[in-house]
Amino acid sequence: MSKQSWNFKYTDFFSLGVLIFGAFIVLLPLLLVFVISFAPSGASLEILPNKLSLANYRDAWQQGNFLLAFANSTLVAVAVTAFQIVTSALAGYALARFKFRGKQALLLIILATLVIPFQLLVIPIFLVLKSGHLINTYGALILPTAVNGFGIFLLRQYFQTIPVELEEAAAIDGANRLEILWRVMLPLARPALVTLFLFTFIGEWNDLFKPLVFTTRPELRTVQLALAEFQEQFTNNWSLMMAAVAIATIPVMVLFLIGQRQFIQGIATTGMKN
């Protein structure tokens, strides 16, 4: 008994060591970014600088005009995330609970959209936006990704894990389908909603392609576009560049750390039913 217990603890210790080593390898580039960002501006590239300074963050924020970029990225990311949550909840609930002809075919079509790169659709999307006079507007940054097949599939899978009896009880109390979705399903699907929120918000925050293709006005610059222009301007100043990268990275890191527990729960439970 004691030998088996000792072997179990040894296995746990080994697994923990492997996980810590893997986490260190993954986080090492990010750690180097933050360390170099504190080096004095204009100094030679050093992994461990002799002096540390916060001046790079102030200079990068001012010279890169990140205040406007943060406002634009936040607006676009929040709007796209809100649209995707609404559309994914409605479509996911219909696919999970409603019975209608062609439901499986529709689900397969939605899943098929996941394998189509956005870059292949950029020309028809550009023409549609141009015909609607949406180029160089916030609409060009929001509408092309307002609906996403991944979000629909994610919520559909999670809704299927919720017992139907809860909906039947709400229906007996006089609730209609929308009330059931709003008052019963969505509160229970909070982990999946947080997962979708994190995926969508972080994806939109890190998106460079849409702002680069659909906008040319400086007042519509997002964080990633501002960061790309900043890196072109300060190619030789590594400390300033790493400070700008850190500024663009910190918000999504904080957001993920806040929602990581719900994120893990949402991912772990979405594949329990077919």
mmCIF file of C-alpha atoms in Angstrom:
data_model
loop_
_atom_site.group_PDB
_atom_site.id
_atom_site.type_symbol
_atom_site.label_atom_id
_atom_site.label_comp_id
_atom_site.label_asym_id
_atom_site.label_seq_id
_atom_site.Cartn_x
_atom_site.Cartn_y
_atom_site.Cartn_z
ATOM 1 C CA MET A 1 0.000 0.000 0.000
ATOM 2 C CA SER A 2 2.753 2.422 0.931
ATOM 3 C CA LYS A 3 4.757 1.460 -2.177
ATOM 4 C CA GLN A 4 1.801 2.166 -4.450
ATOM 5 C CA SER A 5 1.225 5.479 -2.682
ATOM 6 C CA TRP A 6 4.904 6.395 -3.144
ATOM 7 C CA ASN A 7 4.728 5.507 -6.862
ATOM 8 C CA PHE A 8 1.606 7.629 -7.259
ATOM 9 C CA LYS A 9 3.266 10.645 -5.677
ATOM 10 C CA TYR A 10 6.390 10.131 -7.783
ATOM 11 C CA THR A 11 4.285 10.081 -10.941
ATOM 12 C CA ASP A 12 2.511 13.258 -9.902
ATOM 13 C CA PHE A 13 5.835 14.930 -9.185
ATOM 14 C CA PHE A 14 7.185 13.950 -12.597
ATOM 15 C CA SER A 15 4.035 15.190 -14.381
ATOM 16 C CA LEU A 16 4.221 18.472 -12.506
ATOM 17 C CA GLY A 17 7.857 18.879 -13.513
ATOM 18 C CA VAL A 18 7.047 18.269 -17.182
ATOM 19 C CA LEU A 19 4.184 20.781 -17.065
ATOM 20 C CA ILE A 20 6.356 23.408 -15.394
ATOM 21 C CA PHE A 21 9.097 22.900 -17.983
ATOM 22 C CA GLY A 22 6.580 23.130 -20.826
ATOM 23 C CA ALA A 23 5.059 26.294 -19.362
ATOM 24 C CA PHE A 24 8.534 27.825 -19.037
ATOM 25 C CA ILE A 25 9.330 27.106 -22.696
ATOM 26 C CA VAL A 26 6.026 28.612 -23.827
ATOM 27 C CA LEU A 27 6.303 31.706 -21.627
ATOM 28 C CA LEU A 28 10.008 32.346 -22.218
ATOM 29 C CA PRO A 29 9.523 34.591 -25.298
ATOM 30 C CA LEU A 30 6.925 36.660 -23.447
ATOM 31 C CA LEU A 31 9.244 36.936 -20.440
ATOM 32 C CA LEU A 32 12.045 38.187 -22.693
ATOM 33 C CA VAL A 33 9.720 40.793 -24.187
ATOM 34 C CA PHE A 34 8.962 42.247 -20.760
ATOM 35 C CA VAL A 35 12.584 42.099 -19.570
ATOM 36 C CA ILE A 36 13.940 43.845 -22.682
ATOM 37 C CA SER A 37 11.155 46.442 -22.515
ATOM 38 C CA PHE A 38 12.578 47.722 -19.200
ATOM 39 C CA ALA A 39 16.081 48.268 -20.635
ATOM 40 C CA PRO A 40 17.135 51.889 -21.260
ATOM 41 C CA SER A 41 16.035 53.141 -24.667
ATOM 42 C CA GLY A 42 18.741 52.975 -27.321
ATOM 43 C CA ALA A 43 20.883 50.500 -25.364
ATOM 44 C CA SER A 44 22.296 47.398 -26.997
ATOM 45 C CA LEU A 45 20.101 44.314 -26.967
ATOM 46 C CA GLU A 46 20.618 42.490 -23.668
ATOM 47 C CA ILE A 47 18.611 39.661 -22.163
ATOM 48 C CA LEU A 48 19.397 40.894 -18.639
ATOM 49 C CA PRO A 49 19.897 44.702 -18.766
ATOM 50 C CA ASN A 50 21.913 46.359 -16.030
ATOM 51 C CA LYS A 51 19.389 49.166 -15.559
ATOM 52 C CA LEU A 52 15.605 49.035 -15.610
ATOM 53 C CA SER A 53 13.364 51.903 -16.666
ATOM 54 C CA LEU A 54 9.651 52.530 -17.271
ATOM 55 C CA ALA A 55 10.394 55.386 -19.668
ATOM 56 C CA ASN A 56 10.013 53.086 -22.664
ATOM 57 C CA TYR A 57 6.351 52.493 -21.871
ATOM 58 C CA ARG A 58 5.644 56.216 -21.629
ATOM 59 C CA ASP A 59 7.503 56.973 -24.862
ATOM 60 C CA ALA A 60 5.946 54.063 -26.755
ATOM 61 C CA TRP A 61 2.442 55.044 -25.609
ATOM 62 C CA GLN A 62 2.893 58.642 -26.721
ATOM 63 C CA GLN A 63 4.824 58.114 -29.963
ATOM 64 C CA GLY A 64 2.629 55.257 -31.125
ATOM 65 C CA ASN A 65 -0.612 57.143 -30.318
ATOM 66 C CA PHE A 66 -1.911 54.006 -28.610
ATOM 67 C CA LEU A 67 -4.762 55.816 -26.850
ATOM 68 C CA LEU A 68 -6.735 56.147 -30.096
ATOM 69 C CA ALA A 69 -5.697 52.655 -31.157
ATOM 70 C CA PHE A 70 -6.877 51.177 -27.840
ATOM 71 C CA ALA A 71 -10.219 52.943 -28.169
ATOM 72 C CA ASN A 72 -10.735 51.641 -31.718
ATOM 73 C CA SER A 73 -9.686 48.081 -30.899
ATOM 74 C CA THR A 74 -11.884 48.015 -27.804
ATOM 75 C CA LEU A 75 -14.894 49.304 -29.750
ATOM 76 C CA VAL A 76 -14.419 46.807 -32.580
ATOM 77 C CA ALA A 77 -13.677 43.849 -30.310
ATOM 78 C CA VAL A 78 -16.648 44.534 -28.011
ATOM 79 C CA ALA A 79 -19.033 45.056 -30.939
ATOM 80 C CA VAL A 80 -17.941 41.905 -32.789
ATOM 81 C CA THR A 81 -18.068 39.890 -29.567
ATOM 82 C CA ALA A 82 -21.591 41.128 -28.793
ATOM 83 C CA PHE A 83 -22.790 40.286 -32.302
ATOM 84 C CA GLN A 84 -21.245 36.822 -32.176
ATOM 85 C CA ILE A 85 -22.711 36.022 -28.759
ATOM 86 C CA VAL A 86 -26.217 37.007 -29.920
ATOM 87 C CA THR A 87 -26.056 35.224 -33.276
ATOM 88 C CA SER A 88 -24.321 32.154 -31.852
ATOM 89 C CA ALA A 89 -26.811 31.859 -28.987
ATOM 90 C CA LEU A 90 -29.823 32.058 -31.294
ATOM 91 C CA ALA A 91 -28.453 29.711 -33.959
ATOM 92 C CA GLY A 92 -26.865 27.341 -31.440
ATOM 93 C CA TYR A 93 -30.114 27.010 -29.484
ATOM 94 C CA ALA A 94 -32.097 26.339 -32.657
ATOM 95 C CA LEU A 95 -29.666 23.637 -33.761
ATOM 96 C CA ALA A 96 -29.610 22.065 -30.298
ATOM 97 C CA ARG A 97 -33.337 21.968 -29.571
ATOM 98 C CA PHE A 98 -35.439 22.529 -32.694
ATOM 99 C CA LYS A 99 -36.309 19.711 -35.074
ATOM 100 C CA PHE A 100 -36.553 20.697 -38.717
ATOM 101 C CA ARG A 101 -35.665 19.240 -42.089
ATOM 102 C CA GLY A 102 -32.075 19.800 -43.166
ATOM 103 C CA LYS A 103 -30.748 20.523 -39.670
ATOM 104 C CA GLN A 104 -27.776 18.183 -39.997
ATOM 105 C CA ALA A 105 -26.946 19.526 -43.449
ATOM 106 C CA LEU A 106 -27.074 23.067 -42.102
ATOM 107 C CA LEU A 107 -24.777 22.106 -39.234
ATOM 108 C CA LEU A 108 -22.303 20.569 -41.690
ATOM 109 C CA ILE A 109 -22.336 23.745 -43.780
ATOM 110 C CA ILE A 110 -21.645 25.826 -40.674
ATOM 111 C CA LEU A 111 -18.750 23.551 -39.731
ATOM 112 C CA ALA A 112 -17.430 23.719 -43.294
ATOM 113 C CA THR A 113 -17.050 27.491 -42.960
ATOM 114 C CA LEU A 114 -14.427 26.893 -40.272
ATOM 115 C CA VAL A 115 -11.964 25.487 -42.815
ATOM 116 C CA ILE A 116 -12.282 28.444 -45.210
ATOM 117 C CA PRO A 117 -9.545 31.028 -44.520
ATOM 118 C CA PHE A 118 -10.812 34.575 -44.186
ATOM 119 C CA GLN A 119 -8.192 35.671 -46.720
ATOM 120 C CA LEU A 120 -9.967 33.703 -49.475
ATOM 121 C CA LEU A 121 -13.147 35.705 -48.869
ATOM 122 C CA VAL A 122 -11.539 39.123 -48.687
ATOM 123 C CA ILE A 123 -12.300 40.137 -52.295
ATOM 124 C CA PRO A 124 -16.055 39.379 -52.234
ATOM 125 C CA ILE A 125 -16.308 40.900 -48.737
ATOM 126 C CA PHE A 126 -14.482 43.998 -49.959
ATOM 127 C CA LEU A 127 -16.884 44.343 -52.902
ATOM 128 C CA VAL A 128 -19.909 43.952 -50.626
ATOM 129 C CA LEU A 129 -18.567 46.549 -48.193
ATOM 130 C CA LYS A 130 -17.754 48.891 -51.065
ATOM 131 C CA SER A 131 -21.251 48.581 -52.513
ATOM 132 C CA GLY A 132 -22.633 49.421 -49.074
ATOM 133 C CA HIS A 133 -20.276 52.408 -48.699
ATOM 134 C CA LEU A 134 -18.745 50.826 -45.596
ATOM 135 C CA ILE A 135 -15.066 50.961 -46.555
ATOM 136 C CA ASN A 136 -13.122 53.165 -44.121
ATOM 137 C CA THR A 137 -15.845 52.875 -41.480
ATOM 138 C CA TYR A 138 -16.248 50.907 -38.262
ATOM 139 C CA GLY A 139 -18.756 48.745 -40.100
ATOM 140 C CA ALA A 140 -15.957 47.354 -42.270
ATOM 141 C CA LEU A 141 -14.146 46.213 -39.124
ATOM 142 C CA ILE A 142 -17.223 44.779 -37.385
ATOM 143 C CA LEU A 143 -19.677 43.270 -39.861
ATOM 144 C CA PRO A 144 -17.413 40.757 -41.711
ATOM 145 C CA THR A 145 -16.932 38.746 -38.497
ATOM 146 C CA ALA A 146 -20.265 39.437 -36.779
ATOM 147 C CA VAL A 147 -21.238 35.770 -37.263
ATOM 148 C CA ASN A 148 -18.891 32.855 -36.681
ATOM 149 C CA GLY A 149 -19.407 29.133 -37.197
ATOM 150 C CA PHE A 150 -17.197 28.259 -34.244
ATOM 151 C CA GLY A 151 -19.412 30.198 -31.842
ATOM 152 C CA ILE A 152 -22.564 28.568 -33.186
ATOM 153 C CA PHE A 153 -21.062 25.093 -32.838
ATOM 154 C CA LEU A 154 -19.663 25.836 -29.377
ATOM 155 C CA LEU A 155 -22.980 26.979 -27.932
ATOM 156 C CA ARG A 156 -24.900 24.254 -29.742
ATOM 157 C CA GLN A 157 -22.708 21.641 -28.101
ATOM 158 C CA TYR A 158 -23.043 23.241 -24.674
ATOM 159 C CA PHE A 159 -26.816 23.632 -24.918
ATOM 160 C CA GLN A 160 -27.066 19.909 -25.571
ATOM 161 C CA THR A 161 -25.463 19.197 -22.194
ATOM 162 C CA ILE A 162 -28.272 21.071 -20.372
ATOM 163 C CA PRO A 163 -31.197 18.832 -19.329
ATOM 164 C CA VAL A 164 -34.351 19.344 -21.373
ATOM 165 C CA GLU A 165 -36.403 19.036 -18.181
ATOM 166 C CA LEU A 166 -35.338 22.537 -17.147
ATOM 167 C CA GLU A 167 -36.837 23.973 -20.323
ATOM 168 C CA GLU A 168 -39.997 21.939 -19.890
ATOM 169 C CA ALA A 169 -40.424 23.279 -16.361
ATOM 170 C CA ALA A 170 -40.004 26.849 -17.629
ATOM 171 C CA ALA A 171 -42.500 26.188 -20.437
ATOM 172 C CA ILE A 172 -45.065 24.918 -17.902
ATOM 173 C CA ASP A 173 -44.651 28.222 -16.062
ATOM 174 C CA GLY A 174 -45.607 30.032 -19.275
ATOM 175 C CA ALA A 175 -42.192 30.981 -20.675
ATOM 176 C CA ASN A 176 -41.790 31.127 -24.450
ATOM 177 C CA ARG A 177 -38.703 30.060 -26.386
ATOM 178 C CA LEU A 178 -36.900 33.394 -26.129
ATOM 179 C CA GLU A 179 -37.603 33.633 -22.400
ATOM 180 C CA ILE A 180 -36.313 30.092 -21.919
ATOM 181 C CA LEU A 181 -33.160 30.970 -23.840
ATOM 182 C CA TRP A 182 -32.618 34.209 -21.903
ATOM 183 C CA ARG A 183 -33.577 33.103 -18.398
ATOM 184 C CA VAL A 184 -32.643 29.421 -18.370
ATOM 185 C CA MET A 185 -30.169 28.455 -21.072
ATOM 186 C CA LEU A 186 -27.824 31.432 -21.172
ATOM 187 C CA PRO A 187 -27.224 31.615 -17.388
ATOM 188 C CA LEU A 188 -26.420 27.897 -17.384
ATOM 189 C CA ALA A 189 -24.184 28.302 -20.440
ATOM 190 C CA ARG A 190 -21.991 30.925 -18.783
ATOM 191 C CA PRO A 191 -18.731 28.927 -19.208
ATOM 192 C CA ALA A 192 -19.382 28.567 -22.949
ATOM 193 C CA LEU A 193 -20.271 32.261 -23.239
ATOM 194 C CA VAL A 194 -17.065 33.256 -21.449
ATOM 195 C CA THR A 195 -15.110 30.939 -23.747
ATOM 196 C CA LEU A 196 -16.685 32.493 -26.830
ATOM 197 C CA PHE A 197 -16.104 35.974 -25.428
ATOM 198 C CA LEU A 198 -12.408 35.301 -24.850
ATOM 199 C CA PHE A 199 -11.860 33.657 -28.224
ATOM 200 C CA THR A 200 -13.649 36.439 -30.087
ATOM 201 C CA PHE A 201 -12.320 39.418 -28.153
ATOM 202 C CA ILE A 202 -8.700 38.238 -28.247
ATOM 203 C CA GLY A 203 -9.000 37.313 -31.930
ATOM 204 C CA GLU A 204 -10.371 40.744 -32.833
ATOM 205 C CA TRP A 205 -7.833 42.532 -30.634
ATOM 206 C CA ASN A 206 -4.971 40.727 -32.386
ATOM 207 C CA ASP A 207 -6.422 41.083 -35.900
ATOM 208 C CA LEU A 208 -4.258 43.009 -38.351
ATOM 209 C CA PHE A 209 -5.767 41.836 -41.638
ATOM 210 C CA LYS A 210 -9.129 43.648 -41.575
ATOM 211 C CA PRO A 211 -7.784 47.077 -40.566
ATOM 212 C CA LEU A 212 -5.030 46.742 -43.141
ATOM 213 C CA VAL A 213 -7.358 45.854 -46.033
ATOM 214 C CA PHE A 214 -10.619 47.650 -45.260
ATOM 215 C CA THR A 215 -9.382 50.954 -43.792
ATOM 216 C CA THR A 216 -6.907 53.675 -44.713
ATOM 217 C CA ARG A 217 -8.013 56.484 -42.396
ATOM 218 C CA PRO A 218 -5.528 57.133 -39.537
ATOM 219 C CA GLU A 219 -8.384 57.706 -37.074
ATOM 220 C CA LEU A 220 -9.490 54.086 -37.555
ATOM 221 C CA ARG A 221 -6.151 52.547 -36.610
ATOM 222 C CA THR A 222 -6.380 49.584 -34.275
ATOM 223 C CA VAL A 223 -3.747 48.391 -31.816
ATOM 224 C CA GLN A 224 -2.174 45.864 -34.163
ATOM 225 C CA LEU A 225 -1.994 48.321 -37.045
ATOM 226 C CA ALA A 226 -0.474 50.952 -34.766
ATOM 227 C CA LEU A 227 2.003 48.352 -33.507
ATOM 228 C CA ALA A 228 3.017 47.380 -37.055
ATOM 229 C CA GLU A 229 3.595 51.026 -37.982
ATOM 230 C CA PHE A 230 5.470 51.589 -34.733
ATOM 231 C CA GLN A 231 7.809 48.662 -35.419
ATOM 232 C CA GLU A 232 8.585 50.008 -38.888
ATOM 233 C CA GLN A 233 9.456 53.384 -37.397
ATOM 234 C CA PHE A 234 11.630 52.126 -34.526
ATOM 235 C CA THR A 235 13.272 49.052 -36.052
ATOM 236 C CA ASN A 236 16.615 49.572 -34.291
ATOM 237 C CA ASN A 237 15.255 50.506 -30.860
ATOM 238 C CA TRP A 238 14.542 47.096 -29.349
ATOM 239 C CA SER A 239 13.612 48.355 -25.904
ATOM 240 C CA LEU A 240 11.006 50.733 -27.287
ATOM 241 C CA MET A 241 9.643 48.064 -29.620
ATOM 242 C CA MET A 242 9.302 45.515 -26.817
ATOM 243 C CA ALA A 243 7.543 48.108 -24.666
ATOM 244 C CA ALA A 244 5.036 48.666 -27.470
ATOM 245 C CA VAL A 245 4.519 44.904 -27.815
ATOM 246 C CA ALA A 246 3.951 44.640 -24.063
ATOM 247 C CA ILE A 247 1.418 47.482 -24.161
ATOM 248 C CA ALA A 248 -0.536 45.670 -26.876
ATOM 249 C CA THR A 249 -0.329 42.335 -25.049
ATOM 250 C CA ILE A 250 -1.154 43.230 -21.443
ATOM 251 C CA PRO A 251 -4.942 43.824 -21.897
ATOM 252 C CA VAL A 252 -5.624 40.398 -23.436
ATOM 253 C CA MET A 253 -3.398 38.696 -20.858
ATOM 254 C CA VAL A 254 -5.346 40.284 -17.997
ATOM 255 C CA LEU A 255 -8.644 39.417 -19.683
ATOM 256 C CA PHE A 256 -7.649 35.775 -20.097
ATOM 257 C CA LEU A 257 -6.432 35.477 -16.510
ATOM 258 C CA ILE A 258 -9.766 36.803 -15.263
ATOM 259 C CA GLY A 259 -11.808 34.332 -17.295
ATOM 260 C CA GLN A 260 -9.488 31.333 -17.423
ATOM 261 C CA ARG A 261 -11.526 29.156 -15.020
ATOM 262 C CA GLN A 262 -14.747 29.596 -16.992
ATOM 263 C CA PHE A 263 -12.768 29.178 -20.217
ATOM 264 C CA ILE A 264 -11.395 25.783 -19.167
ATOM 265 C CA GLN A 265 -14.816 24.642 -17.979
ATOM 266 C CA GLY A 266 -16.450 25.729 -21.214
ATOM 267 C CA ILE A 267 -13.911 23.898 -23.374
ATOM 268 C CA ALA A 268 -14.084 20.764 -21.229
ATOM 269 C CA THR A 269 -17.871 20.355 -21.435
ATOM 270 C CA THR A 270 -18.715 21.319 -25.019
ATOM 271 C CA GLY A 271 -17.898 17.924 -26.510
ATOM 272 C CA MET A 272 -19.878 15.739 -24.105
ATOM 273 C CA LYS A 273 -22.855 15.167 -26.447
ATOM 274 C CA ASN A 274 -23.193 14.783 -30.189
#
